[in-house]
XYZ file of C-alpha atoms in Angstrom:
721
model
C -18.451 -37.259 -2.888
C -18.468 -36.218 -6.533
C -15.803 -34.179 -8.140
C -16.937 -33.116 -11.657
C -13.978 -31.859 -14.019
C -15.783 -28.736 -14.657
C -16.312 -27.907 -11.167
C -12.695 -28.778 -10.337
C -11.837 -26.186 -13.519
C -13.924 -23.433 -12.098
C -12.423 -23.848 -8.588
C -8.883 -23.826 -9.888
C -9.337 -20.753 -11.955
C -11.072 -18.902 -9.446
C -7.905 -19.716 -6.862
C -5.675 -18.756 -9.532
C -7.402 -15.418 -10.057
C -7.618 -14.947 -6.224
C -4.018 -15.307 -5.532
C -2.245 -13.902 -8.541
C -4.383 -10.123 -8.399
C -2.189 -7.429 -6.769
C -5.167 -5.878 -4.771
C -8.363 -7.759 -3.683
C -11.444 -7.747 -5.919
C -14.502 -6.111 -4.492
C -17.790 -5.756 -5.496
C -18.279 -2.734 -7.526
C -20.314 -0.378 -4.884
C -18.147 -2.132 -1.709
C -16.165 0.234 -0.094
C -13.174 -0.118 1.713
C -12.878 1.420 5.166
C -13.580 4.916 5.528
C -15.900 5.009 2.639
C -13.206 4.607 -0.059
C -14.499 3.325 -3.214
C -12.470 0.439 -4.575
C -10.519 2.343 -7.377
C -9.060 4.242 -4.750
C -11.250 7.463 -5.513
C -12.080 10.234 -3.239
C -14.995 10.205 -0.581
C -18.111 11.538 -1.704
C -18.344 13.627 -4.840
C -14.676 14.353 -5.035
C -12.104 16.628 -3.423
C -14.219 19.734 -3.954
C -17.318 18.060 -2.803
C -19.460 21.198 -1.110
C -20.516 18.714 1.866
C -16.722 17.695 2.319
C -15.586 21.619 2.138
C -18.544 22.455 4.374
C -17.398 20.006 6.961
C -13.846 20.804 6.584
C -14.382 24.524 7.024
C -14.863 24.806 10.828
C -12.042 22.892 11.155
C -9.819 25.344 9.285
C -11.118 28.118 11.254
C -10.378 26.227 14.525
C -6.887 25.862 13.144
C -6.477 29.780 13.060
C -5.385 29.596 16.875
C -1.971 30.898 17.131
C -1.127 27.908 19.128
C -1.785 25.544 16.258
C -0.298 27.905 13.497
C 3.035 28.140 15.429
C 3.553 24.332 14.346
C 3.949 25.863 10.698
C 6.448 28.714 11.313
C 6.030 29.823 7.483
C 1.999 30.173 7.797
C 2.335 31.515 11.281
C 4.162 34.276 9.915
C 1.234 35.034 7.702
C -1.010 35.067 10.025
C 0.717 37.502 12.291
C 0.893 39.535 9.009
C -2.845 39.214 8.481
C -3.542 40.581 12.216
C -1.122 43.590 11.542
C -2.487 43.971 8.049
C -6.051 44.454 9.639
C -4.802 46.877 12.272
C -3.652 49.151 9.640
C -6.543 49.011 7.485
C -8.641 49.610 10.443
C -6.888 52.648 11.236
C -7.122 53.779 7.690
C -11.070 52.664 7.028
C -11.246 54.372 3.424
C -8.139 52.892 2.290
C -9.281 50.039 0.069
C -5.805 48.879 -0.900
C -5.279 48.187 2.781
C -8.644 46.154 3.107
C -7.994 43.998 -0.025
C -4.406 43.078 1.093
C -5.640 42.227 4.501
C -8.602 40.028 3.174
C -6.322 37.898 0.840
C -3.714 37.437 3.383
C -6.351 35.796 5.863
C -7.903 33.963 2.923
C -3.900 32.491 2.048
C -3.885 31.373 5.767
C -7.524 29.927 5.837
C -6.719 28.023 2.329
C -3.768 26.397 3.783
C -5.672 25.311 6.768
C -8.399 24.059 4.569
C -6.165 22.247 2.766
C -4.999 20.249 5.841
C -8.521 19.926 6.988
C -9.755 18.186 3.664
C -6.951 16.018 4.021
C -7.929 15.344 7.747
C -11.472 15.161 6.999
C -11.070 12.401 4.656
C -9.347 10.278 7.584
C -12.069 11.572 10.123
C -14.404 9.684 7.790
C -12.689 6.401 7.991
C -12.423 6.927 11.546
C -16.237 7.130 11.962
C -16.795 4.046 9.905
C -14.284 2.190 12.400
C -16.216 3.826 15.490
C -19.090 1.691 14.022
C -17.630 -1.190 14.359
C -16.053 -0.836 17.847
C -18.941 -1.852 20.255
C -19.081 -2.421 24.005
C -19.266 -6.448 24.159
C -19.688 -8.709 26.895
C -17.016 -11.000 26.960
C -17.277 -15.171 28.162
C -14.104 -15.075 30.518
C -12.837 -18.052 31.603
C -11.756 -18.695 35.182
C -10.596 -22.084 35.555
C -13.102 -24.302 33.743
C -16.332 -22.080 34.675
C -17.248 -19.091 32.430
C -17.921 -15.593 33.758
C -19.784 -12.801 31.837
C -17.783 -9.435 32.267
C -17.608 -6.120 30.298
C -15.126 -6.111 27.668
C -13.528 -2.973 29.015
C -12.622 -5.428 32.098
C -10.313 -7.493 30.036
C -6.920 -7.576 30.730
C -3.634 -8.946 28.870
C -3.742 -12.918 29.504
C -7.234 -13.356 29.955
C -8.796 -16.258 28.244
C -12.210 -15.901 26.683
C -14.795 -17.778 24.629
C -16.510 -17.037 21.643
C -19.081 -18.938 19.602
C -21.128 -18.567 16.397
C -22.479 -15.126 16.653
C -20.454 -13.642 19.343
C -18.486 -10.264 18.832
C -14.944 -10.859 19.841
C -14.422 -8.776 22.888
C -10.661 -7.522 22.421
C -7.747 -8.364 20.306
C -5.922 -11.785 20.615
C -4.990 -15.140 19.474
C -6.727 -18.041 19.180
C -5.145 -20.983 21.540
C -7.920 -23.421 21.201
C -10.141 -24.334 18.289
C -10.789 -22.985 14.831
C -13.351 -20.694 13.547
C -14.624 -18.710 10.503
C -14.669 -14.885 11.040
C -16.051 -12.114 9.634
C -13.539 -9.455 9.347
C -15.858 -7.004 7.261
C -15.662 -4.372 9.572
C -12.103 -3.788 9.324
C -11.002 -5.273 5.966
C -14.014 -4.041 3.846
C -14.144 -7.773 2.294
C -17.378 -9.879 2.643
C -15.703 -13.003 2.887
C -15.087 -14.828 6.030
C -11.657 -15.792 7.115
C -10.212 -19.118 9.181
C -8.781 -18.423 12.173
C -7.176 -21.532 14.205
C -4.736 -22.016 17.119
C -1.456 -23.136 16.564
C -0.107 -21.463 13.281
C 0.617 -18.093 11.692
C -3.230 -17.406 11.233
C -4.361 -17.140 15.293
C -4.917 -13.228 15.650
C -8.129 -12.092 16.084
C -9.162 -8.356 16.240
C -11.715 -7.053 18.825
C -15.009 -5.879 17.283
C -15.123 -8.542 14.377
C -17.723 -11.383 14.270
C -17.460 -15.281 14.835
C -19.486 -17.111 12.390
C -19.111 -20.494 12.856
C -17.485 -23.211 15.714
C -16.215 -22.448 19.229
C -12.607 -20.909 19.884
C -10.956 -19.679 23.211
C -8.945 -16.369 22.589
C -6.013 -15.265 24.769
C -6.202 -11.570 25.253
C -3.059 -9.315 24.022
C -3.568 -6.043 24.455
C -5.433 -3.752 27.360
C -8.838 -1.916 26.727
C -8.289 1.345 24.640
C -5.162 -0.084 22.779
C -6.983 -2.445 20.540
C -6.060 -2.514 16.785
C -9.571 -0.460 15.989
C -8.260 2.015 18.474
C -5.078 2.293 17.072
C -6.433 2.438 13.406
C -8.970 5.318 14.594
C -6.145 7.617 16.116
C -3.860 6.751 13.045
C -6.340 7.585 10.169
C -7.623 10.594 11.742
C -4.308 12.087 12.356
C -4.482 12.212 16.019
C -1.231 10.130 16.005
C 0.529 11.402 13.280
C 3.757 12.567 13.931
C 6.167 14.308 11.339
C 8.623 12.532 9.644
C 12.237 13.200 9.538
C 12.342 14.572 6.162
C 9.271 16.691 6.811
C 10.903 17.981 9.713
C 14.020 18.530 7.725
C 11.765 20.494 5.504
C 10.145 22.633 7.942
C 13.449 23.742 9.194
C 14.515 24.976 5.723
C 11.070 26.772 5.217
C 11.769 28.529 8.737
C 15.142 29.274 7.631
C 14.152 30.932 4.618
C 11.292 32.822 6.592
C 13.834 34.229 8.853
C 16.341 35.255 6.218
C 13.256 37.217 3.911
C 12.134 38.620 7.260
C 15.670 40.341 7.954
C 15.688 41.154 4.551
C 12.245 43.017 4.736
C 13.272 44.450 7.934
C 16.433 46.309 6.343
C 14.631 47.078 3.208
C 13.246 50.082 5.116
C 15.867 52.164 6.059
C 17.174 51.635 2.341
C 13.687 53.105 1.222
C 13.709 56.218 3.453
C 17.096 56.850 2.336
C 16.138 56.799 -1.260
C 13.063 59.053 -0.548
C 10.854 56.152 -1.352
C 9.377 55.035 2.208
C 7.157 52.047 2.121
C 3.793 51.517 4.102
C 3.877 48.835 6.412
C 1.101 47.081 4.480
C 3.376 46.820 1.472
C 6.401 45.797 3.560
C 3.918 42.910 4.906
C 2.723 41.661 1.360
C 6.176 41.756 0.187
C 7.321 39.438 3.148
C 4.364 37.198 2.448
C 5.100 36.930 -1.230
C 8.514 36.000 -0.862
C 8.652 33.485 1.802
C 7.755 29.902 0.388
C 3.956 30.205 1.513
C 2.896 27.775 -1.121
C 4.965 24.624 0.139
C 4.118 25.894 3.811
C 0.588 25.394 3.115
C 0.706 21.921 1.619
C 3.313 20.367 3.400
C 1.111 18.644 6.179
C -1.505 17.999 3.651
C 0.786 16.166 1.424
C 2.292 13.868 4.639
C -1.554 13.181 5.527
C -2.694 12.170 2.018
C 0.410 9.754 1.877
C -1.073 7.569 4.525
C -4.563 8.203 3.188
C -3.376 6.820 -0.078
C -2.374 3.700 2.168
C -5.467 3.331 4.245
C -7.455 3.257 0.644
C -5.617 0.212 -0.463
C -6.190 -1.350 3.075
C -2.658 -0.886 4.583
C -2.240 0.812 7.857
C 0.730 2.529 8.574
C 1.737 2.954 11.958
C 3.390 6.250 11.462
C 4.354 8.732 8.643
C 7.972 7.821 9.231
C 7.031 4.212 7.677
C 5.735 5.938 4.611
C 8.522 7.906 4.170
C 10.837 4.871 4.544
C 9.205 3.148 1.958
C 9.923 5.882 -0.650
C 13.547 5.572 0.460
C 13.626 1.421 0.280
C 16.570 0.238 -2.004
C 16.131 -3.597 -1.029
C 13.054 -5.605 -1.121
C 12.860 -8.859 0.658
C 10.253 -10.943 -0.737
C 8.770 -14.412 0.155
C 8.443 -16.872 -2.735
C 5.211 -18.658 -1.886
C 2.461 -16.315 -2.180
C 3.995 -13.469 -3.118
C 6.492 -14.448 -6.224
C 4.412 -17.770 -6.943
C 1.052 -18.794 -6.692
C 1.364 -20.507 -3.404
C 0.683 -23.897 -4.280
C 2.549 -26.426 -7.307
C 0.702 -26.735 -10.438
C 1.030 -29.474 -12.872
C 2.787 -27.967 -15.721
C 3.035 -30.729 -18.174
C 3.016 -34.759 -18.608
C 6.256 -36.204 -19.610
C 6.244 -39.976 -20.872
C 8.656 -42.414 -20.704
C 9.925 -44.173 -23.915
C 7.183 -46.025 -25.671
C 4.000 -44.246 -24.148
C 2.062 -41.292 -25.528
C 1.463 -38.036 -23.484
C -2.326 -38.803 -23.814
C -1.858 -42.315 -21.827
C -0.004 -40.381 -19.205
C -2.631 -37.654 -18.897
C -5.441 -40.348 -18.661
C -4.033 -42.144 -15.864
C -2.785 -39.051 -14.285
C -6.225 -37.607 -14.262
C -7.691 -40.902 -13.202
C -5.843 -41.172 -9.972
C -6.105 -37.473 -9.383
C -10.168 -37.372 -9.193
C -10.506 -37.982 -5.446
C -7.267 -35.766 -4.865
C -8.543 -32.545 -3.347
C -5.183 -30.711 -2.827
C -4.373 -27.839 -4.937
C -1.686 -30.392 -6.994
C -4.258 -32.865 -7.715
C -6.785 -30.407 -8.813
C -4.239 -29.015 -10.891
C -3.658 -32.291 -12.506
C -7.244 -33.138 -13.450
C -7.647 -29.439 -14.817
C -4.368 -29.925 -17.150
C -5.380 -33.228 -18.419
C -8.785 -31.788 -19.574
C -7.515 -28.372 -20.805
C -4.182 -29.726 -22.296
C -5.630 -33.059 -23.913
C -9.103 -32.899 -24.451
C -9.912 -35.709 -22.394
C -13.923 -36.551 -21.341
C -15.120 -35.162 -18.195
C -15.353 -37.894 -15.074
C -16.162 -37.914 -11.583
C -15.829 -40.314 -8.813
C -19.428 -41.167 -8.940
C -19.138 -43.031 -12.118
C -16.299 -45.252 -10.934
C -18.877 -47.205 -8.964
C -16.447 -50.235 -8.809
C -13.210 -48.201 -7.856
C -11.284 -48.239 -4.740
C -9.411 -45.138 -3.955
C -6.099 -45.483 -2.333
C -5.290 -42.158 -0.268
C -2.062 -40.959 0.183
C 0.064 -41.332 3.225
C 3.088 -40.124 4.519
C 4.121 -43.701 4.782
C 3.400 -44.743 1.377
C 3.779 -41.298 -0.400
C 1.551 -42.226 -3.398
C -2.137 -42.500 -3.905
C -4.321 -43.595 -6.773
C -7.360 -46.099 -7.752
C -8.079 -49.541 -8.542
C -10.987 -49.644 -11.026
C -12.702 -52.467 -12.159
C -13.771 -52.207 -15.902
C -15.154 -55.383 -17.859
C -13.714 -57.497 -15.159
C -10.099 -56.370 -15.562
C -8.311 -54.852 -12.767
C -6.644 -51.644 -13.638
C -4.554 -50.135 -10.531
C -3.205 -46.362 -11.153
C -0.568 -45.089 -9.015
C 0.969 -41.543 -8.753
C 3.541 -40.209 -5.950
C 7.195 -39.858 -5.055
C 9.834 -41.385 -7.533
C 11.206 -43.836 -5.100
C 7.680 -44.747 -4.056
C 6.178 -45.687 -7.310
C 9.425 -47.501 -8.684
C 9.280 -49.633 -5.528
C 5.468 -50.401 -6.055
C 6.052 -51.362 -9.823
C 8.592 -53.684 -8.819
C 6.620 -55.322 -6.296
C 4.010 -56.004 -8.577
C 6.589 -57.854 -10.851
C 6.853 -54.985 -13.120
C 10.053 -53.337 -15.028
C 11.055 -49.647 -14.658
C 12.249 -47.990 -18.198
C 15.995 -46.426 -17.881
C 14.658 -43.178 -18.800
C 12.140 -42.806 -15.782
C 14.911 -42.114 -13.318
C 16.539 -39.675 -15.742
C 13.527 -37.583 -16.663
C 12.294 -36.997 -12.660
C 16.193 -36.095 -11.920
C 16.004 -33.450 -14.727
C 12.487 -32.008 -13.348
C 14.309 -31.484 -10.094
C 17.188 -29.965 -11.340
C 14.938 -27.622 -13.044
C 13.556 -26.716 -9.837
C 10.267 -28.406 -10.181
C 8.926 -31.391 -8.405
C 8.123 -34.914 -10.539
C 5.599 -37.488 -9.380
C 5.750 -40.747 -11.215
C 2.800 -42.210 -12.720
C 2.465 -45.896 -12.810
C -0.189 -48.386 -14.247
C -1.205 -52.257 -13.675
C -3.303 -54.073 -15.784
C -3.581 -57.119 -18.019
C 0.052 -56.148 -19.358
C 1.931 -55.933 -15.985
C 3.246 -53.099 -13.986
C 4.694 -50.381 -15.692
C 5.787 -46.461 -15.338
C 3.931 -44.590 -17.956
C 5.930 -41.065 -17.165
C 6.188 -37.993 -14.984
C 3.873 -35.524 -13.700
C 5.801 -31.888 -13.776
C 4.638 -30.106 -10.825
C 6.018 -26.552 -10.536
C 5.527 -23.409 -8.346
C 3.965 -21.110 -10.898
C 5.287 -17.532 -11.102
C 2.368 -14.760 -10.982
C 1.592 -12.965 -13.889
C 3.367 -9.670 -14.326
C 5.941 -10.522 -11.831
C 8.852 -9.945 -14.174
C 7.652 -6.943 -15.399
C 7.227 -5.539 -11.710
C 10.722 -6.549 -10.942
C 12.183 -4.362 -14.220
C 10.387 -1.453 -13.080
C 11.501 -1.989 -9.481
C 15.235 -2.162 -10.881
C 14.781 0.752 -13.041
C 14.001 2.460 -9.575
C 17.636 1.338 -8.242
C 15.623 -1.176 -5.963
C 17.481 -4.735 -5.275
C 14.875 -7.456 -4.759
C 15.561 -10.588 -3.038
C 13.315 -13.570 -2.838
C 13.264 -15.549 0.402
C 12.456 -19.330 0.600
C 13.002 -22.454 2.334
C 13.263 -24.347 -0.800
C 16.911 -26.055 -1.603
C 19.247 -23.473 -3.601
C 18.410 -25.388 -6.721
C 14.623 -25.012 -6.867
C 15.043 -21.425 -5.468
C 17.651 -20.378 -8.456
C 15.273 -22.054 -10.922
C 12.384 -19.825 -9.475
C 14.333 -16.746 -9.279
C 15.533 -17.030 -12.873
C 12.095 -17.284 -13.800
C 10.845 -14.630 -12.126
C 13.532 -12.360 -12.614
C 14.590 -11.164 -9.010
C 18.088 -9.844 -8.382
C 19.143 -12.635 -5.482
C 17.675 -15.305 -3.259
C 18.219 -16.752 -0.103
C 17.707 -20.448 -0.123
C 16.846 -22.663 2.821
C 16.248 -19.192 4.958
C 15.857 -19.365 8.649
C 14.706 -16.425 10.924
C 18.347 -16.033 11.767
C 19.144 -16.064 7.810
C 16.621 -13.281 7.456
C 17.886 -10.855 10.350
C 21.468 -11.523 9.311
C 20.500 -10.338 5.697
C 18.727 -7.185 6.803
C 21.589 -6.318 8.761
C 23.928 -6.673 6.211
C 21.762 -4.654 3.690
C 21.596 -1.807 6.310
C 25.154 -1.909 7.091
C 25.975 -0.793 3.473
C 23.674 2.009 4.328
C 20.373 0.688 2.270
C 16.890 0.615 3.587
C 14.894 -2.637 3.853
C 11.378 -3.608 3.430
C 9.935 -6.957 3.888
C 6.709 -8.745 4.754
C 5.587 -11.659 7.387
C 3.169 -13.114 8.870
C 4.390 -15.556 11.822
C 6.029 -15.204 15.337
C 9.413 -16.229 13.924
C 8.977 -13.561 11.243
C 8.728 -10.642 14.049
C 12.428 -10.369 14.675
C 13.226 -9.537 11.020
C 9.724 -7.403 10.739
C 11.025 -5.353 13.819
C 14.747 -4.987 12.366
C 13.531 -4.148 8.952
C 13.119 -0.158 7.904
C 9.565 -1.106 6.649
C 8.036 -4.122 8.323
C 4.788 -5.158 6.421
C 2.777 -7.728 8.864
C -0.335 -9.222 7.478
C -3.431 -8.981 9.435
C -3.873 -12.696 9.216
C -0.664 -13.317 11.172
C -0.031 -13.706 14.959
C -0.278 -10.246 17.099
C 3.616 -11.015 17.695
C 4.063 -9.985 13.662
C 1.695 -7.097 13.926
C 3.303 -5.643 16.867
C 6.635 -5.982 15.417
C 5.709 -4.260 11.933
C 5.265 -0.452 11.110
C 2.594 -1.538 8.668
C -0.368 -3.906 8.858
C -1.864 -4.973 5.474
C -5.444 -5.858 6.360
C -5.916 -7.914 2.936
C -2.839 -10.050 3.726
C -1.505 -9.861 0.616
C 2.320 -10.240 0.650
C 2.844 -8.360 -3.184
C 1.245 -5.349 -1.835
C 4.683 -4.442 -0.372
C 5.442 -3.108 -4.038
C 2.506 -1.161 -4.181
C 3.564 0.402 -0.560
C 7.024 1.158 -1.988
C 5.620 3.146 -5.025
C 3.349 5.036 -2.798
C 6.326 6.164 -0.424
C 8.121 7.268 -3.532
C 4.877 9.055 -4.812
C 5.055 10.996 -1.557
C 8.555 12.005 -1.571
C 8.393 12.884 -5.095
C 5.157 14.839 -4.547
C 6.919 16.863 -1.750
C 9.727 17.681 -3.815
C 7.968 18.520 -6.621
C 5.832 21.448 -5.146
C 8.746 22.524 -3.136
C 10.502 23.056 -6.458
C 7.382 24.745 -7.678
C 7.143 27.049 -4.708
C 10.375 28.357 -4.480
C 10.638 29.159 -8.568
C 7.033 30.604 -7.977
C 8.621 33.542 -5.968
C 11.084 34.799 -8.799
C 7.787 36.098 -10.621
C 6.513 38.052 -7.840
C 9.926 39.703 -7.374
C 9.290 40.993 -10.767
C 6.006 42.221 -9.757
C 6.292 43.932 -6.537
C 10.122 45.152 -6.146
C 9.609 47.510 -9.419
C 6.275 48.682 -8.274
C 8.085 49.547 -4.824
C 10.901 51.563 -6.021
C 10.224 52.542 -9.690
C 9.470 56.207 -8.622
C 12.669 56.548 -6.640
C 15.098 54.437 -8.951
C 13.017 54.939 -12.584
C 15.316 52.313 -14.112
C 13.920 49.301 -12.006
C 10.672 50.164 -14.482
C 12.544 47.919 -16.985
C 12.349 44.947 -14.733
C 8.357 45.485 -14.958
C 8.546 43.311 -17.917
C 4.736 41.952 -16.882
C 3.917 45.774 -17.665
C 1.245 45.565 -14.644
C -1.095 48.834 -14.466
C 0.008 50.272 -11.002
C 2.197 49.812 -7.893
C -0.908 48.539 -5.883
C -2.781 46.502 -8.556
C 0.635 44.722 -8.908
C 1.252 44.095 -5.313
C -2.517 42.952 -4.785
C -2.281 40.719 -7.839
C 0.857 38.901 -6.201
C -1.175 38.623 -3.055
C -4.166 37.077 -4.743
C -2.036 34.855 -7.058
C -0.358 33.681 -3.709
C -3.632 32.581 -2.127
C -5.444 31.156 -5.184
C -2.007 29.071 -6.296
C -2.878 27.030 -3.054
C -6.488 26.112 -3.767
C -5.226 24.914 -7.148
C -2.242 22.953 -5.957
C -4.625 21.000 -3.225
C -5.974 18.412 -5.698
C -1.972 17.492 -6.719
C -1.105 17.562 -3.024
C -3.942 14.997 -2.078
C -3.781 13.037 -5.018
C 0.006 13.002 -5.454
C 2.129 13.540 -8.300
C 1.982 10.574 -11.038
C 4.728 7.808 -10.148
C 6.891 6.591 -13.082
C 9.482 3.832 -12.354
C 12.155 5.266 -13.520
C 15.831 6.387 -12.190
C 16.372 8.930 -9.571
C 18.244 11.148 -12.175
C 15.420 11.193 -14.778
C 13.250 11.664 -11.930
C 14.757 14.952 -11.046
C 15.332 16.158 -14.383
C 11.575 15.835 -15.241
C 10.405 17.481 -12.144
C 12.807 20.339 -12.701
C 11.631 20.600 -16.119
C 7.532 20.111 -15.140
C 7.660 21.922 -11.800
C 10.808 24.140 -11.831
C 9.783 25.777 -15.153
C 6.315 25.401 -14.756
C 6.467 27.369 -11.280
C 8.474 30.150 -13.207
C 6.517 30.504 -15.789
C 2.621 30.125 -14.381
C 2.990 33.266 -11.870
C 3.875 35.641 -14.905
C 0.674 34.636 -16.531
C -1.442 34.445 -13.389
C -0.380 37.643 -12.131
C -0.587 39.354 -15.166
C -4.287 38.065 -15.737
C -5.404 39.279 -12.007
C -3.770 42.488 -12.619
C -6.123 43.108 -15.761
C -9.116 41.938 -13.807
C -8.361 44.458 -11.060
C -7.267 47.169 -13.092
C -10.929 46.937 -15.046
C -12.610 47.559 -11.861
C -14.142 51.330 -11.791
C -12.494 53.282 -9.580
C -9.241 51.091 -9.323
C -8.135 51.179 -13.017
């Protein structure tokens, strides 16, 4: 086999790109499940794509059912008000004002339902794509040593099924025998196949995916109708969405405010009669709708659905809205070192020569001894020798008289014996003790600084590999190769951002404390847990939770399952075991551990969006008071006219303008509810001040401008002005 240095370099750079990016790379036009483009954009032509609106409109109309509307107390009150206003308008068919109020109240309810229907519609588009992947398959079930063909729907937990190249996997399970390449593009949107094998943390397979090569035996772990795809379909289309604790609490607050304003409006009429300014029921209903927090009441459900949708766009499946919300409140992040903070494979960082030897000599010998080494460490040595020292390209094929010495657990070193011009050169690289012993066996000497250089690299958290050469000058140590875990680009900056958000980062590793501390210092994490066992992880999570903190972590193995279940946000890798996926409350379909940081940011964005729009909605109502109250009582109490600071045209245009603005502002805020308020990694205090400044002040000013403009337009209509 020939290993060209250029090929090795290309492979190494590609491998670096594939593991260091935060999100997976896709083809420019390849969509993730549900038809979302890779940039997280919206389906189709955008939020107000006519096709999407037309599709959502029937759902919005169906949601007018009072049994559905009562789930949102605020909008249920608006619907009841719409029905009563319509009845009063029918009783006075010539009253244009009554009909106008009735129409706009119905539009207010419809716009609220449309916001939720559009959000759900995007989930249904994803569900439709997933249903295409769900096919009725015939399974080859093992019955002893014999096979029997049965429908996939008849499989039960514990059944063993055989799948070979070209077969569709009939149900969720774990590989218990064999190894195969599997196409999971129907689930993840990734065209590249993945390897699934028995006896490791990459044994889980999903029903509906396709085996591309070899033969595997799968043990079924789920019942028909409860497979991973079934759960995904239910979750993304909203059928299984439950309100989160914060959402329930906010609904209770909105319901309480609605009751308070309802009582206020009911008791207002006796005072109006006493003052000689009895109000029509239509006006009182309009006042009630304007006083209650209709804006956030209309958008609350859409905000929650959109939060889960943003995760799906990034190929993360949240098992509940509670998990997304908990991600926004996380204060401690547990991150595996390997594959999350570091690239996952040790890389050659430098060649350190002993006294009397040059770096170029060490690099030349290290490259020569690594040409047959197909490990990531071996390839990185070849790449460093070429890039750092400009060594000429070599490949195994040109070394016709070479005898390659493979690495074994007994010798703990590898190398090559090369015959050049009748002279044999022997090059070895490996563990310090093994190489030193080899040099001494050949009658060579070991420089005093060889041990010192190797120990220095170990103390710095790296792994030393000694390089030795035997030629006509005898056997001798040339120097040390410094292998180190390479921290991914940008990780330190990400941790700085998390620190600004008040989130503590803890690196989990099986390395010794010395190595762990070196990596932790380089990456910039707040703390680390070295030589970690599953019990250590559980104990750490419980300690953090006992201090009132919410904890998030990732995992993929069966031994991670207890910790994933204990964590407030447990993100299981899709490549992991079924036990890990069952224990976590989120599944990353791309199996990218770094995505945990993105999940936390999405959770915080959800909470910020809800808080910002609640602030805007409540501030929004202030201007409506100045529009409606003077219009209602200025005749009885002329002094109230001073509150008519917008100088609205008449009492009827003032009330109608407020109702129209109340409906239109819902439509205007739908994009923000679905897209989310822009997230910035700042402290909670600064975020609160920013949101109060933008959405509090904005919610106070916008209605004054909007209501005045609408009043000018209405008053210009012939027969009204």
